[in-house]
Short mmCIF file of N, CA and C in Angstrom, two decimals:
data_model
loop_
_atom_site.label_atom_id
_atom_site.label_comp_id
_atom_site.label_asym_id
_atom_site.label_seq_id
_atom_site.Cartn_x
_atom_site.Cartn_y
_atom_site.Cartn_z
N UNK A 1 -21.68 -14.66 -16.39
CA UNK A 1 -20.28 -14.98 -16.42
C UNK A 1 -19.60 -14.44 -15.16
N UNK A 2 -19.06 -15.32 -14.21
CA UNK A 2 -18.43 -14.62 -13.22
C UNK A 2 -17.06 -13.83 -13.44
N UNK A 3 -17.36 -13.01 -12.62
CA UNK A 3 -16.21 -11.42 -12.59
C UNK A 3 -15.73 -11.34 -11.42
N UNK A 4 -14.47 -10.90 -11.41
CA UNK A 4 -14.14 -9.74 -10.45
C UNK A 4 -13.29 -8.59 -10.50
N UNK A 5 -12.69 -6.99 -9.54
CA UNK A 5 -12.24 -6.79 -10.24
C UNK A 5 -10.72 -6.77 -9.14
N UNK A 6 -9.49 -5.99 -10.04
CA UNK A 6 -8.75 -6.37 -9.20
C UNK A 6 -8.31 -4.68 -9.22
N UNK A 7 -8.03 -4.08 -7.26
CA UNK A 7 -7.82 -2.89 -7.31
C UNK A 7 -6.71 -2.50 -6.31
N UNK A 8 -6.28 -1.66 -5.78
CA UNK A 8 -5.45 -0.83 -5.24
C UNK A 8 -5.85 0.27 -4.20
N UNK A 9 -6.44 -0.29 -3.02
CA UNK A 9 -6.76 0.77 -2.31
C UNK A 9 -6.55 0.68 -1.15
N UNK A 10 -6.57 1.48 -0.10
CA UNK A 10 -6.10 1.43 1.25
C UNK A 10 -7.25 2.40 2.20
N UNK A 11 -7.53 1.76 3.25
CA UNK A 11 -8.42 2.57 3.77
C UNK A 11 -7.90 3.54 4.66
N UNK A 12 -8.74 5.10 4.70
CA UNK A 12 -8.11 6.25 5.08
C UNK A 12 -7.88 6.17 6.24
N UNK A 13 -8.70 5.42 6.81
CA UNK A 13 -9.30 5.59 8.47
C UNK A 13 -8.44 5.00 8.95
N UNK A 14 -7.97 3.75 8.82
CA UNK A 14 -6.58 2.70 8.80
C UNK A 14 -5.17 3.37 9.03
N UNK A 15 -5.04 4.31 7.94
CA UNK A 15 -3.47 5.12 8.08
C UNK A 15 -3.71 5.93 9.16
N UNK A 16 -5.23 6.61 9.06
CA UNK A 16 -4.98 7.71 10.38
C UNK A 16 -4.59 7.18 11.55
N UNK A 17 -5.22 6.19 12.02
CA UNK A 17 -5.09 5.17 13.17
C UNK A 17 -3.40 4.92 13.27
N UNK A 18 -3.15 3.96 12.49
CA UNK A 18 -1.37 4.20 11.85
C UNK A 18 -0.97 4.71 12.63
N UNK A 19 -1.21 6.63 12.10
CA UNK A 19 -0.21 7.30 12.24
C UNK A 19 -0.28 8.14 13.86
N UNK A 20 -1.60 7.47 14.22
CA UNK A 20 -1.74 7.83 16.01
C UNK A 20 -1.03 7.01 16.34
N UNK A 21 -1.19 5.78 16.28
CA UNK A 21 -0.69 4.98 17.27
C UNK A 21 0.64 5.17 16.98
N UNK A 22 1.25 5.50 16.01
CA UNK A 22 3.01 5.95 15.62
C UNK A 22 3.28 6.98 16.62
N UNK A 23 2.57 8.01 16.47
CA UNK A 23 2.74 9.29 17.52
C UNK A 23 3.05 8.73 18.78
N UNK A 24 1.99 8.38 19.38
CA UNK A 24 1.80 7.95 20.70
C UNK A 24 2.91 6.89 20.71
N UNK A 25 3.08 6.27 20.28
CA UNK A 25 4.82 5.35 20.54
C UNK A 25 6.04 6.40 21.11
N UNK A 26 6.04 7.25 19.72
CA UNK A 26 7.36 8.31 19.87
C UNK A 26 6.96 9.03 21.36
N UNK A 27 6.03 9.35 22.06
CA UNK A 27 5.75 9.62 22.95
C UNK A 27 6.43 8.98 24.23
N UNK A 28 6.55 7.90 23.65
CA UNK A 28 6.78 6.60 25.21
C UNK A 28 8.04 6.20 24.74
N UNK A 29 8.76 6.60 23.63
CA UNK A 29 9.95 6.02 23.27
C UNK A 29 11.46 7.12 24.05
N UNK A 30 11.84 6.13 24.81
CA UNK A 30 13.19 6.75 25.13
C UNK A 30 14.70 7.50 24.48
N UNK A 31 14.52 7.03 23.21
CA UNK A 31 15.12 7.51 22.44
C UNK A 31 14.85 8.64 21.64
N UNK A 32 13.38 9.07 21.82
CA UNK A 32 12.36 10.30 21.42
C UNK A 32 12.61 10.99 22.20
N UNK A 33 13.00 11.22 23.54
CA UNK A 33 13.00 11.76 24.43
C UNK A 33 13.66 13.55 24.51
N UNK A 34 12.64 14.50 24.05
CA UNK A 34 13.22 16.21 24.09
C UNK A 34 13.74 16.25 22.73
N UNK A 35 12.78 15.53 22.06
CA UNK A 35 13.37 15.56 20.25
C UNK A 35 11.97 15.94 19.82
N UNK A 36 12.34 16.65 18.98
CA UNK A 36 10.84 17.27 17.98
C UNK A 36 10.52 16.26 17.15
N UNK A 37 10.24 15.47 16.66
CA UNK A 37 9.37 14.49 16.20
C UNK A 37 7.87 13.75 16.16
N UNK A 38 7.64 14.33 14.84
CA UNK A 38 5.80 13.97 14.91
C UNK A 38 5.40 13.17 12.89
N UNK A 39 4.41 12.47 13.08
CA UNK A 39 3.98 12.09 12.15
C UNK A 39 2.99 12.67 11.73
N UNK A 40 2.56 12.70 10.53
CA UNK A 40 1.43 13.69 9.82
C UNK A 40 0.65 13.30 8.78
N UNK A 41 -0.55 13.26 8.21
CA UNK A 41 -1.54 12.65 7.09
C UNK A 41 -1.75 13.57 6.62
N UNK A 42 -1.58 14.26 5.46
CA UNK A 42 -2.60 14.63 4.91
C UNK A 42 -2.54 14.26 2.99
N UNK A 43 -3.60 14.16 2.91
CA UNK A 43 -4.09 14.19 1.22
C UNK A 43 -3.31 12.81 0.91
N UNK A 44 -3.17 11.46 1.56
CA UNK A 44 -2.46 10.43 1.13
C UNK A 44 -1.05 10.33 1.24
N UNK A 45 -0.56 11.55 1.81
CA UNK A 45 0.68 11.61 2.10
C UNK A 45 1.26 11.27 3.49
N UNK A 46 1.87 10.66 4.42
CA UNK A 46 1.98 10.81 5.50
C UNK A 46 4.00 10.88 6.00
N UNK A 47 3.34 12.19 6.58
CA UNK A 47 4.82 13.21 6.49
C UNK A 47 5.61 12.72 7.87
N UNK A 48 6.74 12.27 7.98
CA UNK A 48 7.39 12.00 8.57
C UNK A 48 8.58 13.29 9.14
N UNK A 49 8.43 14.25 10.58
CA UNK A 49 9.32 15.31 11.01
C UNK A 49 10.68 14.46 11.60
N UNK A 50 11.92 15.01 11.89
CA UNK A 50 12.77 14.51 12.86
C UNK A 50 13.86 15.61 13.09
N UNK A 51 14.49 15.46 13.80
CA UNK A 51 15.74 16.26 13.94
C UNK A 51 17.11 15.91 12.97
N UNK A 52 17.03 14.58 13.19
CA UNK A 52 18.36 13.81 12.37
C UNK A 52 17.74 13.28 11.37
N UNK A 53 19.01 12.53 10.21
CA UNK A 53 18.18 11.42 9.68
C UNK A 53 17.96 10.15 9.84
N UNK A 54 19.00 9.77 11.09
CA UNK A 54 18.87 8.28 11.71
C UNK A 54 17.32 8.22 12.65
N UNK A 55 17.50 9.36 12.95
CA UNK A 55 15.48 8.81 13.64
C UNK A 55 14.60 9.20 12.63
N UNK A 56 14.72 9.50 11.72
CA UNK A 56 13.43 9.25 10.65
C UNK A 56 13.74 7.75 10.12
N UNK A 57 14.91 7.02 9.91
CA UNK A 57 15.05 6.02 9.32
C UNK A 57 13.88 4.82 10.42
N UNK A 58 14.69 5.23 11.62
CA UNK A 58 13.53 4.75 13.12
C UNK A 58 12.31 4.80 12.86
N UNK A 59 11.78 6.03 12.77
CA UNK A 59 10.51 6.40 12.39
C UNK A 59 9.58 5.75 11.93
N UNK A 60 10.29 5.66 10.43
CA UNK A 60 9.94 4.89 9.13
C UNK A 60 9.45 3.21 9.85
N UNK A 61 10.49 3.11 10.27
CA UNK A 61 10.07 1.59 10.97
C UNK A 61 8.94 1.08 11.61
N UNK A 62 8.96 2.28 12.87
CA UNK A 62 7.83 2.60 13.61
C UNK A 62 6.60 2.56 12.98
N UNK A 63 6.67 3.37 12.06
CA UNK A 63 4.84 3.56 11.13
C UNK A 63 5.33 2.15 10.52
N UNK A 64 5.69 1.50 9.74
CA UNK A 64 5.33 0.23 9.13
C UNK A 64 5.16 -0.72 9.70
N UNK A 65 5.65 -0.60 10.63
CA UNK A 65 4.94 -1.69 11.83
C UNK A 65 3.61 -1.55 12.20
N UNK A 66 3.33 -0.02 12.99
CA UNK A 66 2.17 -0.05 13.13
C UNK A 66 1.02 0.21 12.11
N UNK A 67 1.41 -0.14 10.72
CA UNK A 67 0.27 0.08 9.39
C UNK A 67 -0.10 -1.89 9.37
N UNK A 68 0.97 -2.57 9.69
CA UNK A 68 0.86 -3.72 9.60
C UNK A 68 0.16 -3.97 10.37
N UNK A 69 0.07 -3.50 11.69
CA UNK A 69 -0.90 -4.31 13.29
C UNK A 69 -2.66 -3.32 12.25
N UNK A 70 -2.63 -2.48 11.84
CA UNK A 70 -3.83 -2.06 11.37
C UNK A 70 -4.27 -3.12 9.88
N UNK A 71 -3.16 -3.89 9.26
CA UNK A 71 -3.99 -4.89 8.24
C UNK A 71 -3.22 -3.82 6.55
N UNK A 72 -2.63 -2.87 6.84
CA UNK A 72 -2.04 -2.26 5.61
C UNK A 72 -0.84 -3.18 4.74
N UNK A 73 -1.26 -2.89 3.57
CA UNK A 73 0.71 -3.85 3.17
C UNK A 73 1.09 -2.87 3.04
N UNK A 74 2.65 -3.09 3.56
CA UNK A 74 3.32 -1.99 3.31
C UNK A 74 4.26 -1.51 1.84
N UNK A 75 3.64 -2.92 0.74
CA UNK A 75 3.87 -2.26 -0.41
C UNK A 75 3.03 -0.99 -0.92
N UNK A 76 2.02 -0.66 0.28
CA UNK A 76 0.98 0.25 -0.03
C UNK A 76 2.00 1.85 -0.28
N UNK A 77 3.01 1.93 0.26
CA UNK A 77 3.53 2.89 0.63
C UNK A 77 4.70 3.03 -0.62
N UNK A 78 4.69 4.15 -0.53
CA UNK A 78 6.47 4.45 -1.26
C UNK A 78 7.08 5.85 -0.66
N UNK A 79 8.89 5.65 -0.14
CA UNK A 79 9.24 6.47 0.25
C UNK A 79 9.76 7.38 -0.43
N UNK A 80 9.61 8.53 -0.14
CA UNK A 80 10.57 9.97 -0.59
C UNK A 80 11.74 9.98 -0.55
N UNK A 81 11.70 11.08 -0.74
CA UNK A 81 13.44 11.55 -0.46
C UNK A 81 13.84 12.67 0.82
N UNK A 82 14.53 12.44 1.69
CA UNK A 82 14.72 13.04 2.43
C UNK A 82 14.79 14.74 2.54
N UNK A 83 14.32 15.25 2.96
CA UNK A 83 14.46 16.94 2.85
C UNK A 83 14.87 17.96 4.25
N UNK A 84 15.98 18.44 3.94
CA UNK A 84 16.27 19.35 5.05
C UNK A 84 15.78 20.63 5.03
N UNK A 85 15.56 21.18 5.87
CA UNK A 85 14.97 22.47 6.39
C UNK A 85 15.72 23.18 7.67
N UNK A 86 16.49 23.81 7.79
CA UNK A 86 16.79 24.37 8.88
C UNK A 86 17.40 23.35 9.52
N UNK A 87 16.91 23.29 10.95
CA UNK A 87 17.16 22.37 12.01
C UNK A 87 16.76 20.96 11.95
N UNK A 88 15.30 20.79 11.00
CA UNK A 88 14.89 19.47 11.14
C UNK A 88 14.84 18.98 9.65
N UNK A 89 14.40 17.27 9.24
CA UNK A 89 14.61 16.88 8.20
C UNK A 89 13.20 16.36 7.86
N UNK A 90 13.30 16.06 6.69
CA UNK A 90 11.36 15.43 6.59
C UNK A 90 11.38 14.75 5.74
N UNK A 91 10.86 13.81 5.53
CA UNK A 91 10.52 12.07 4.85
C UNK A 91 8.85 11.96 4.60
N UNK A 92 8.90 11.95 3.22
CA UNK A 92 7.19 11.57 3.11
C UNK A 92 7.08 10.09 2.78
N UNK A 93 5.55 9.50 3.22
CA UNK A 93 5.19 7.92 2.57
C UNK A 93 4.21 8.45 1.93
N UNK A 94 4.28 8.18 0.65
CA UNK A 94 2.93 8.70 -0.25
C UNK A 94 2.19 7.69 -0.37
N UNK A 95 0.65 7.35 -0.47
CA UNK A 95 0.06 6.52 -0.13
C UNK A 95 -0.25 6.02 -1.48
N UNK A 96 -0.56 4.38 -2.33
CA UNK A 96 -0.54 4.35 -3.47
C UNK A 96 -2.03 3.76 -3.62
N UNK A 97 -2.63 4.39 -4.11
CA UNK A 97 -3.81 4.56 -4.26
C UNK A 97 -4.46 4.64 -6.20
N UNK A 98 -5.14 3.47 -6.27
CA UNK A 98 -5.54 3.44 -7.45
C UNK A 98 -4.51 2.11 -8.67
N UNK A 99 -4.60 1.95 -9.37
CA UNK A 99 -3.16 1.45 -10.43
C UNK A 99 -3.04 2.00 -11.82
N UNK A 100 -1.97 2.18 -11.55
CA UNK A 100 -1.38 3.41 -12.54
C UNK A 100 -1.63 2.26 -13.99
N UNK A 101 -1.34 3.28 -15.30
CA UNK A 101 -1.97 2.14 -16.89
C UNK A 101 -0.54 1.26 -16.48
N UNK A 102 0.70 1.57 -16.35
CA UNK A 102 1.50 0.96 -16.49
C UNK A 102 1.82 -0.87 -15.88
N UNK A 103 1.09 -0.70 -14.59
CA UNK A 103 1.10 -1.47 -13.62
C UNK A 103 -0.17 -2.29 -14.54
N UNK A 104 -1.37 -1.70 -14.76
CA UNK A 104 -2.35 -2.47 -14.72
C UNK A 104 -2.12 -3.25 -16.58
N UNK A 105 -1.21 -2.24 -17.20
CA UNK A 105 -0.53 -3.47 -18.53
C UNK A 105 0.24 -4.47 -18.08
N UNK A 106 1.09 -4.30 -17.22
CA UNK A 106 2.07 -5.55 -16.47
C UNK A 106 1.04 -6.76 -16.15
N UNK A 107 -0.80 -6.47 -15.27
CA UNK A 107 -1.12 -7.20 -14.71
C UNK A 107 -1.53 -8.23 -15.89
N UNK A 108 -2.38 -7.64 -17.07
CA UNK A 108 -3.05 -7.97 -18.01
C UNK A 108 -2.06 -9.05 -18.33
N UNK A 109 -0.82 -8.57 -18.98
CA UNK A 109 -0.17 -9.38 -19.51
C UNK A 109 0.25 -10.41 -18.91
N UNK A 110 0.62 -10.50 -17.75
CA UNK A 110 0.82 -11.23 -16.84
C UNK A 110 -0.39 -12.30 -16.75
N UNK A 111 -1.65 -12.04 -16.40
CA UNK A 111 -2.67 -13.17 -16.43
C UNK A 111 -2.60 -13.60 -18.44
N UNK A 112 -2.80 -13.01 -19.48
CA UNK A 112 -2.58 -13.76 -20.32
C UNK A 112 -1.87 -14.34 -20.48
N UNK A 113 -0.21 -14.57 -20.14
CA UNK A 113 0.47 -15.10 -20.33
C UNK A 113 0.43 -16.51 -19.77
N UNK A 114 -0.38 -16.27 -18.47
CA UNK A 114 -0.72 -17.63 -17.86
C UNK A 114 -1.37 -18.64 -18.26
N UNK A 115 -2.00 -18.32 -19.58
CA UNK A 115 -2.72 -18.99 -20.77
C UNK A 115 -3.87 -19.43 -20.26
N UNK A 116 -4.59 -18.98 -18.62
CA UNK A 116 -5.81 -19.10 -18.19
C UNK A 116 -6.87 -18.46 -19.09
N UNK A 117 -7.94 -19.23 -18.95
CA UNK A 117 -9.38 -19.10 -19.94
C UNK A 117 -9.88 -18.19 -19.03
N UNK A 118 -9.40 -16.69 -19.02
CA UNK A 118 -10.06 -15.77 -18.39
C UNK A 118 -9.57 -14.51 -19.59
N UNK A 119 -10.59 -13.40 -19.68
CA UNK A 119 -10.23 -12.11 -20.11
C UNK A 119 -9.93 -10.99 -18.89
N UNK A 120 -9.15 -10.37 -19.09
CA UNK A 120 -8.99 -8.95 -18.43
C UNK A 120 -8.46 -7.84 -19.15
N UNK A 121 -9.31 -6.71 -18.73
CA UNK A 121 -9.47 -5.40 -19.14
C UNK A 121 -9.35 -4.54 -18.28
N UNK A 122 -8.96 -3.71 -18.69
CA UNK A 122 -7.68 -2.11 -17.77
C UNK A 122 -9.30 -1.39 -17.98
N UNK A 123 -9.95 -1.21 -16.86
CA UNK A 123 -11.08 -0.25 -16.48
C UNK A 123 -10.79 0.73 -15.45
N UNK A 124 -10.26 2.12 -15.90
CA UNK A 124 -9.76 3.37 -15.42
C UNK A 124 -8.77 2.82 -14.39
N UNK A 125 -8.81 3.03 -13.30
CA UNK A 125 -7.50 2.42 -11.88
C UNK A 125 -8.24 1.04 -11.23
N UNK A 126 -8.82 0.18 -12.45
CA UNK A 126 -8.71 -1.21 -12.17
C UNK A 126 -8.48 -2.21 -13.20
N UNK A 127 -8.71 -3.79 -12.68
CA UNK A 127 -8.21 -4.45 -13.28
C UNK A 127 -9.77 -5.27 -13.48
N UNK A 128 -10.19 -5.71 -14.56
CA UNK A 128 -11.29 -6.56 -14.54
C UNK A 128 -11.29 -7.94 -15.37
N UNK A 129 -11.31 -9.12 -14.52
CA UNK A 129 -10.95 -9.82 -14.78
C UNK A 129 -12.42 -10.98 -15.24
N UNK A 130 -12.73 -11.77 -15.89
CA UNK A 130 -13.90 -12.46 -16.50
C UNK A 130 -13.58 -13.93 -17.07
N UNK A 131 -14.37 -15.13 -16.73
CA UNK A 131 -14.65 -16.56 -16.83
C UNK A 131 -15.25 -17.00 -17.26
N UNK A 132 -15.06 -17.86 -17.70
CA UNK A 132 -16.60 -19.13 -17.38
C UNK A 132 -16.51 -20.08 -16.35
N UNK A 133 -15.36 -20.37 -15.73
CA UNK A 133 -15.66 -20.89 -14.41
C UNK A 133 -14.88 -19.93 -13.15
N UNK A 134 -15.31 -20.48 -12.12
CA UNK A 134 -14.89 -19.62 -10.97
C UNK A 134 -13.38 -19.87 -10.69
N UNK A 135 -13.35 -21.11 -11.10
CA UNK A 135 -12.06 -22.12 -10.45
C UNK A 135 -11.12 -21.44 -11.28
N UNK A 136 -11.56 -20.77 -12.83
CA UNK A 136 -9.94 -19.88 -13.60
C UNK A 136 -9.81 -18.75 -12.64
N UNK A 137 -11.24 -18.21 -12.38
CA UNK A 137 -10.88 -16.50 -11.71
C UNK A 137 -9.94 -17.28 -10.23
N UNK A 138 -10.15 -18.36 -9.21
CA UNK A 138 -9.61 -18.43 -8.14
C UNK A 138 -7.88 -18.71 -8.86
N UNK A 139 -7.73 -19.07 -9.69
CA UNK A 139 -6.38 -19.38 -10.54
C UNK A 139 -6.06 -18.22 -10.43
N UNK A 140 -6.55 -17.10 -11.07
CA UNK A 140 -5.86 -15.68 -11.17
C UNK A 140 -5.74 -14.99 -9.92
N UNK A 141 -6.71 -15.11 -8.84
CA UNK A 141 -6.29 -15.08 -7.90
C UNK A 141 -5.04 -15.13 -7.24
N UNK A 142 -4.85 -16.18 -7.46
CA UNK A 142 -3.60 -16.92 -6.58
C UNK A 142 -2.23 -16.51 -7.12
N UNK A 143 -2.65 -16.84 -8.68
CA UNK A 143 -1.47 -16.31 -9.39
C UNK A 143 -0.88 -14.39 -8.73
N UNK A 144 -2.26 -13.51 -8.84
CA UNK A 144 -1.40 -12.28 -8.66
C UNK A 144 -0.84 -12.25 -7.41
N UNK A 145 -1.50 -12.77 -6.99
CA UNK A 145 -0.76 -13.03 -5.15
C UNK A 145 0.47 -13.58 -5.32
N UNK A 146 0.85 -14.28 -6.02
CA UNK A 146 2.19 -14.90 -6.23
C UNK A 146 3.01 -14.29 -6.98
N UNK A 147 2.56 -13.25 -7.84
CA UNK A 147 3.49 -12.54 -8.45
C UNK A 147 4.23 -11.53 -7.56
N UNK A 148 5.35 -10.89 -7.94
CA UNK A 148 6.17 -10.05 -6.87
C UNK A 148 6.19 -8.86 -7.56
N UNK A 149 5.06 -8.19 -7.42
CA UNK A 149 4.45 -6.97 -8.37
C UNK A 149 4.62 -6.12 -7.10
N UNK A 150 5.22 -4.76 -7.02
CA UNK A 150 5.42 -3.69 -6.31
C UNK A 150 4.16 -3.08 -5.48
N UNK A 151 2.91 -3.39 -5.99
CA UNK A 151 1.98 -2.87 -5.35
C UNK A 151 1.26 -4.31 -4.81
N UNK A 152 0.45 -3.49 -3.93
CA UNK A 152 -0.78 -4.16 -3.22
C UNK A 152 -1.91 -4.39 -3.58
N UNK A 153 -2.80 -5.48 -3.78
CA UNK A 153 -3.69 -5.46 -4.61
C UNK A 153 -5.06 -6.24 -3.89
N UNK A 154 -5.86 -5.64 -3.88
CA UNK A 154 -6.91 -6.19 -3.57
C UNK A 154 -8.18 -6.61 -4.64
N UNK A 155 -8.84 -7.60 -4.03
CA UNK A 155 -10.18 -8.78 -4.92
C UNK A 155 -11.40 -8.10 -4.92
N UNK A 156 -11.95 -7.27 -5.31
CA UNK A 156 -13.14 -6.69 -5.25
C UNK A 156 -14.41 -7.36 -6.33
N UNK A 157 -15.51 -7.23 -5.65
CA UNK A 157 -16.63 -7.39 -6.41
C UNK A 157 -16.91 -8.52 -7.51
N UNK A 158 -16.69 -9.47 -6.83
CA UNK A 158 -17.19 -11.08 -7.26
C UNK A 158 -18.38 -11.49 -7.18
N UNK A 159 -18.43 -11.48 -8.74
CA UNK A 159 -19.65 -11.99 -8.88
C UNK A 159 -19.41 -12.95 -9.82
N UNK A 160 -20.67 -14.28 -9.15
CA UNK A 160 -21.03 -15.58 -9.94
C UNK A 160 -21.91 -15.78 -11.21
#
């Protein structure tokens, strides 16, 4: 019976890249110019420094652009809340990784409702979806792509 499943992930190596080539912008950017400002990864988080909060808003821009030239959606991301410290302010993008039960009940229901001759089942932070022809699973396909679901979702492990 063909399968596939449906998941939520982003590759690490991808954001790091990201968040160089973000750096190295603020580097060459004139408006950066004798301002403390740097971008940062760690643990799925990627920490956004600035002086103000109109150049982190900049910032912000900056990295989603360059997550896009790397192939990221940028529904991958969700922003924080701004935090002051002293002199400078800080903005995290937490990276969304996995799908939460909530999301992956939305998906379920969502393909049943479509009254497609497919089953799907919530397997830990995925979605697994099952046929008897290929042409329902390419249906569900298309369908989650067309839905305007907050996260990013990727087609894994199709099998005929």
């Amino acid at each position: 019976m063909p399968s596939f499943d449906i998941v939520s992930e982003v590759d690490q190596q991808e954001v790091l890249n990201a968040v160089d080539n973000a750096n190295r912008e603020l580097q060459t950017r004139f408006d950066f110019r004798g301002v403390t400002a740097e971008f940062a990864l760690k643990d799925k988080v990627v920490t956004l420094t600035a002086d103000a909060e109109f150049q982190l808003q900049q910032m912000v821009e900056i990295f989603l652009t360059k997550a896009v030239k790397r192939g990221i959606d940028i529904r991958s991301f969700k922003e924080g809340s701004v935090t002051f410290s002293g002199k400078t302010c800080s903005k995290t993008l937490n990276l969304l990784q996995g799908i939460e039960t909530e999301m992956a009940k939305k998906l379920v229901k969502l393909i049943k409702d479509s009254k497609a001759k497919v089953q799907a089942s919530i397997q830990g932070e995925q979605v697994r979806v099952t046929g008897k022809k290929r042409d329902d699973l390419q249906e569900v396909i298309a369908l989650v792509r067309g839905a305007e679901l907050e996260q990013a979702f990727q087609f894994t492990n199709f099998r005929d």
